[in-house]
Short mmCIF file of C-alpha atoms in Angstrom, two decimals:
data_model
loop_
_atom_site.label_atom_id
_atom_site.label_comp_id
_atom_site.label_asym_id
_atom_site.label_seq_id
_atom_site.Cartn_x
_atom_site.Cartn_y
_atom_site.Cartn_z
CA MET A 1 0.04 -0.02 -0.02
CA GLN A 2 2.60 2.39 0.94
CA ASN A 3 4.60 1.65 -2.26
CA ASN A 4 1.48 2.46 -4.42
CA HIS A 5 1.24 5.80 -2.57
CA ILE A 6 4.94 6.42 -3.33
CA GLU A 7 4.55 5.57 -6.98
CA ARG A 8 1.34 7.60 -7.37
CA SER A 9 3.05 10.64 -5.71
CA SER A 10 6.01 10.36 -7.86
CA GLN A 11 3.70 10.06 -10.98
CA LEU A 12 1.79 13.31 -9.95
CA PHE A 13 5.11 15.14 -9.36
CA TYR A 14 6.59 14.28 -12.59
CA ALA A 15 3.47 15.03 -14.35
CA GLN A 16 3.40 18.36 -12.76
CA LEU A 17 6.96 19.08 -14.02
CA ILE A 18 6.16 18.22 -17.59
CA LEU A 19 2.93 20.26 -17.53
CA ILE A 20 4.58 23.34 -16.18
CA GLY A 21 7.71 23.03 -18.46
CA LEU A 22 5.37 22.90 -21.55
CA ALA A 23 3.13 25.46 -20.35
CA ILE A 24 5.77 28.14 -19.83
CA ALA A 25 7.26 27.06 -23.18
CA LEU A 26 4.17 27.75 -24.97
CA LEU A 27 3.34 30.91 -23.16
CA THR A 28 6.76 32.42 -23.96
CA ALA A 29 6.80 30.99 -27.66
CA ALA A 30 3.85 33.08 -28.27
CA GLY A 31 5.99 36.28 -28.02
CA GLN A 32 3.80 37.87 -25.66
CA GLY A 33 5.91 37.84 -22.41
CA THR A 34 5.95 35.03 -20.07
CA LEU A 35 4.70 34.49 -16.34
CA PRO A 36 5.22 37.40 -14.26
CA VAL A 37 7.71 35.79 -11.85
CA LEU A 38 9.97 34.75 -14.86
CA THR A 39 9.74 38.14 -16.48
CA PRO A 40 13.40 39.16 -15.57
CA ALA A 41 14.62 35.60 -16.71
CA LEU A 42 13.03 36.32 -20.20
CA ILE A 43 14.74 39.89 -20.35
CA LEU A 44 18.08 38.59 -19.30
CA SER A 45 17.79 35.82 -21.88
CA GLU A 46 17.31 38.54 -24.62
CA ILE A 47 20.46 40.54 -23.50
CA THR A 48 22.89 37.65 -22.71
CA PRO A 49 23.86 34.27 -24.51
CA ILE A 50 22.23 32.30 -21.78
CA SER A 51 19.00 30.86 -22.66
CA PHE A 52 15.48 31.56 -21.00
CA GLY A 53 15.32 27.95 -19.72
CA ILE A 54 18.82 28.07 -18.16
CA TRP A 55 17.77 31.57 -16.59
CA THR A 56 14.74 29.95 -15.18
CA ILE A 57 17.02 27.17 -13.73
CA LEU A 58 19.23 29.91 -12.01
CA PHE A 59 16.21 31.78 -10.59
CA GLY A 60 14.63 28.69 -9.44
CA SER A 61 17.57 27.44 -7.71
CA VAL A 62 17.95 30.80 -5.83
CA PHE A 63 14.04 30.68 -4.89
CA LEU A 64 14.71 27.13 -3.63
CA GLY A 65 17.70 28.27 -1.55
CA ILE A 66 15.79 31.01 -0.11
CA ALA A 67 12.67 28.79 0.81
CA ARG A 68 15.17 26.29 2.34
CA LEU A 69 16.34 29.12 4.81
CA LEU A 70 12.83 30.31 5.54
CA ALA A 71 11.36 26.63 5.95
CA PRO A 72 14.12 24.03 6.50
CA ARG A 73 11.63 21.61 7.82
CA THR A 74 9.48 21.69 4.67
CA ARG A 75 8.81 17.98 3.63
CA GLU A 76 9.89 18.44 0.09
CA ASN A 77 13.09 17.05 -0.91
CA PHE A 78 15.58 19.78 -1.69
CA LEU A 79 17.50 17.72 -4.21
CA GLN A 80 14.38 16.44 -5.89
CA GLN A 81 13.18 20.26 -6.20
CA ILE A 82 16.60 21.16 -7.89
CA LEU A 83 16.32 18.38 -10.27
CA ALA A 84 12.60 19.15 -11.01
CA THR A 85 13.76 22.93 -11.64
CA ILE A 86 16.48 21.81 -14.03
CA GLY A 87 13.91 19.47 -15.85
CA ILE A 88 11.49 22.34 -16.16
CA GLY A 89 14.20 24.71 -17.54
CA LEU A 90 15.25 22.21 -20.20
CA LEU A 91 11.66 21.50 -21.27
CA ILE A 92 11.20 25.29 -21.64
CA ASP A 93 14.03 25.69 -23.95
CA VAL A 94 13.03 22.45 -26.15
CA GLY A 95 9.57 23.53 -26.33
CA TYR A 96 10.58 27.24 -27.17
CA MET A 97 12.52 26.10 -29.85
CA LEU A 98 9.89 23.73 -31.31
CA PHE A 99 6.84 26.14 -31.04
CA LYS A 100 8.37 29.59 -31.48
CA GLY A 101 7.77 30.01 -35.28
CA ILE A 102 4.33 28.44 -34.99
CA ALA A 103 3.20 30.23 -31.85
CA SER A 104 4.27 33.82 -32.87
CA ALA A 105 3.19 33.47 -36.54
CA SER A 106 -0.04 35.64 -36.14
CA PHE A 107 -2.08 37.28 -33.24
CA LEU A 108 -4.76 34.21 -33.33
CA SER A 109 -1.89 31.87 -32.88
CA GLN A 110 -0.43 33.84 -29.92
CA VAL A 111 -3.83 33.83 -28.27
CA PHE A 112 -4.12 30.10 -28.85
CA PHE A 113 -0.90 29.29 -27.25
CA VAL A 114 -1.41 31.40 -24.44
CA LEU A 115 -4.84 29.81 -23.64
CA VAL A 116 -3.33 26.42 -24.05
CA GLY A 117 -0.52 27.37 -21.85
CA CYS A 118 -3.00 28.61 -19.03
CA LEU A 119 -4.97 25.35 -19.56
CA LEU A 120 -1.65 23.28 -18.82
CA LEU A 121 -0.72 25.41 -15.99
CA ALA A 122 -4.23 24.91 -14.59
CA GLY A 123 -3.71 21.13 -14.85
CA ALA A 124 -0.55 21.31 -13.02
CA THR A 125 -2.16 23.41 -10.18
CA TYR A 126 -4.99 20.59 -9.98
CA LEU A 127 -2.29 17.83 -9.64
CA GLN A 128 -0.56 19.91 -7.09
CA THR A 129 -3.86 20.23 -5.01
CA GLU A 130 -4.37 16.43 -5.39
CA SER A 131 -0.72 15.50 -4.34
CA GLN A 132 0.17 18.42 -2.13
CA GLN A 133 3.48 18.52 -3.78
CA PHE A 134 5.16 21.77 -5.01
CA VAL A 135 7.07 21.51 -8.14
CA PHE A 136 7.52 24.93 -9.52
CA SER A 137 10.32 26.78 -7.46
CA ALA A 138 8.12 30.11 -7.19
CA ASP A 139 5.39 27.96 -5.45
CA VAL A 140 7.82 26.24 -3.14
CA LEU A 141 9.04 29.82 -2.00
CA THR A 142 5.62 31.01 -1.48
CA ASN A 143 4.75 28.07 0.41
CA ALA A 144 7.82 28.61 2.61
CA ILE A 145 6.79 32.29 3.10
CA GLU A 146 3.46 31.32 4.11
CA GLN A 147 4.80 28.81 6.72
CA ARG A 148 7.24 31.57 8.14
CA SER A 149 4.75 34.33 8.23
CA GLY A 150 1.51 32.58 8.82
CA MET A 151 -0.02 34.69 6.09
CA HIS A 152 -2.10 33.30 2.93
CA LEU A 153 -0.08 34.45 -0.12
CA THR A 154 -1.38 32.18 -2.91
CA ASN A 155 -4.32 34.42 -4.29
CA ASN A 156 -4.18 34.69 -8.10
CA PHE A 157 -1.36 37.44 -8.14
CA HIS A 158 0.85 36.50 -5.26
CA VAL A 159 3.86 38.39 -3.83
CA ILE A 160 6.37 36.37 -5.79
CA ASP A 161 4.50 37.32 -9.18
CA SER A 162 4.33 40.93 -8.11
CA ILE A 163 8.07 41.25 -7.42
CA GLY A 164 8.82 39.46 -10.61
CA LEU A 165 6.57 41.80 -12.64
CA ILE A 166 7.85 44.99 -11.14
CA SER A 167 11.50 43.84 -11.51
CA GLY A 168 10.82 42.97 -15.36
CA ILE A 169 9.00 46.35 -15.86
CA LEU A 170 11.91 48.20 -14.35
CA MET A 171 14.56 46.30 -16.49
CA ALA A 172 12.66 46.36 -19.78
CA TYR A 173 12.25 50.15 -19.33
CA PHE A 174 16.01 50.68 -18.20
CA ILE A 175 17.18 48.62 -21.08
CA TRP A 176 14.80 49.30 -24.06
CA GLN A 177 12.91 52.23 -22.68
CA SER A 178 9.80 50.32 -23.47
CA PHE A 179 7.82 47.29 -21.96
CA HIS A 180 9.37 44.67 -24.37
CA GLY A 181 9.11 41.13 -23.08
CA ILE A 182 5.71 41.94 -21.22
CA GLY A 183 2.45 41.11 -22.98
CA MET A 184 -0.76 39.00 -22.55
CA ALA A 185 1.17 35.87 -21.56
CA THR A 186 2.43 38.00 -18.35
CA PHE A 187 -1.12 39.20 -17.36
CA ILE A 188 -3.55 36.68 -18.28
CA PRO A 189 -2.22 33.46 -16.69
CA PRO A 190 -2.82 34.83 -12.94
CA PHE A 191 -6.51 35.45 -13.69
CA LEU A 192 -7.30 32.74 -16.34
CA VAL A 193 -5.50 29.82 -14.80
CA PRO A 194 -7.74 29.75 -11.69
CA TYR A 195 -10.81 29.77 -14.04
CA PHE A 196 -9.42 26.81 -16.05
CA TYR A 197 -8.47 25.03 -12.49
CA TYR A 198 -12.18 25.46 -11.46
CA LEU A 199 -13.49 23.95 -14.87
CA ILE A 200 -11.02 20.97 -14.34
CA ASP A 201 -12.24 20.40 -10.86
CA GLN A 202 -15.68 20.48 -11.74
CA ALA A 203 -15.11 18.15 -14.52
CA VAL A 204 -13.40 15.58 -12.35
CA MET A 205 -16.10 15.84 -9.78
CA LYS A 206 -18.80 14.96 -12.29
CA LEU A 207 -16.66 12.03 -13.79
CA GLU A 208 -16.38 10.68 -10.07
CA GLY A 209 -19.69 11.10 -9.28
#
């Protein structure tokens, strides 16, 4: 019984990893920015030879390090989280290369890929709720801050998103004097993903009922 639980837990963890990596790749490939928390990583990838996926790994590793300091007794395995962050970063780079030309071809394709990215993120969020495992480094950090402060921060646009977005806006304006790298893939997911999550949850309840 315990082995079955561990196996299911691992399956849900890696399913989240794949969904998150592909979702971010699709959102970014649309050419309309990326998730708020990763906006600085996207901007840095455009002014350095380091890819967006690698910057995501670097930022994610910093987030995990801070989370470890804030909540050292969290049940998540630190090494597993680091490996998951690396996996997400690599999936982002592969997916971005595969879909960039198609996703950014027209405004309609951009909207379509942003919507699909949001749907995949909602699926990952549903699996996170089912497994109570945090795969995305920003979620791990948010959870650690909640544990340390006692505050609930996981509303649609939580504190880590806000910091990432503000930092990205300042960086973009300083570098290009514009809001380059910020678009509908930055602002739509925090509001659309919870709605898709609700639809997924309702669908699963009907199937189980």
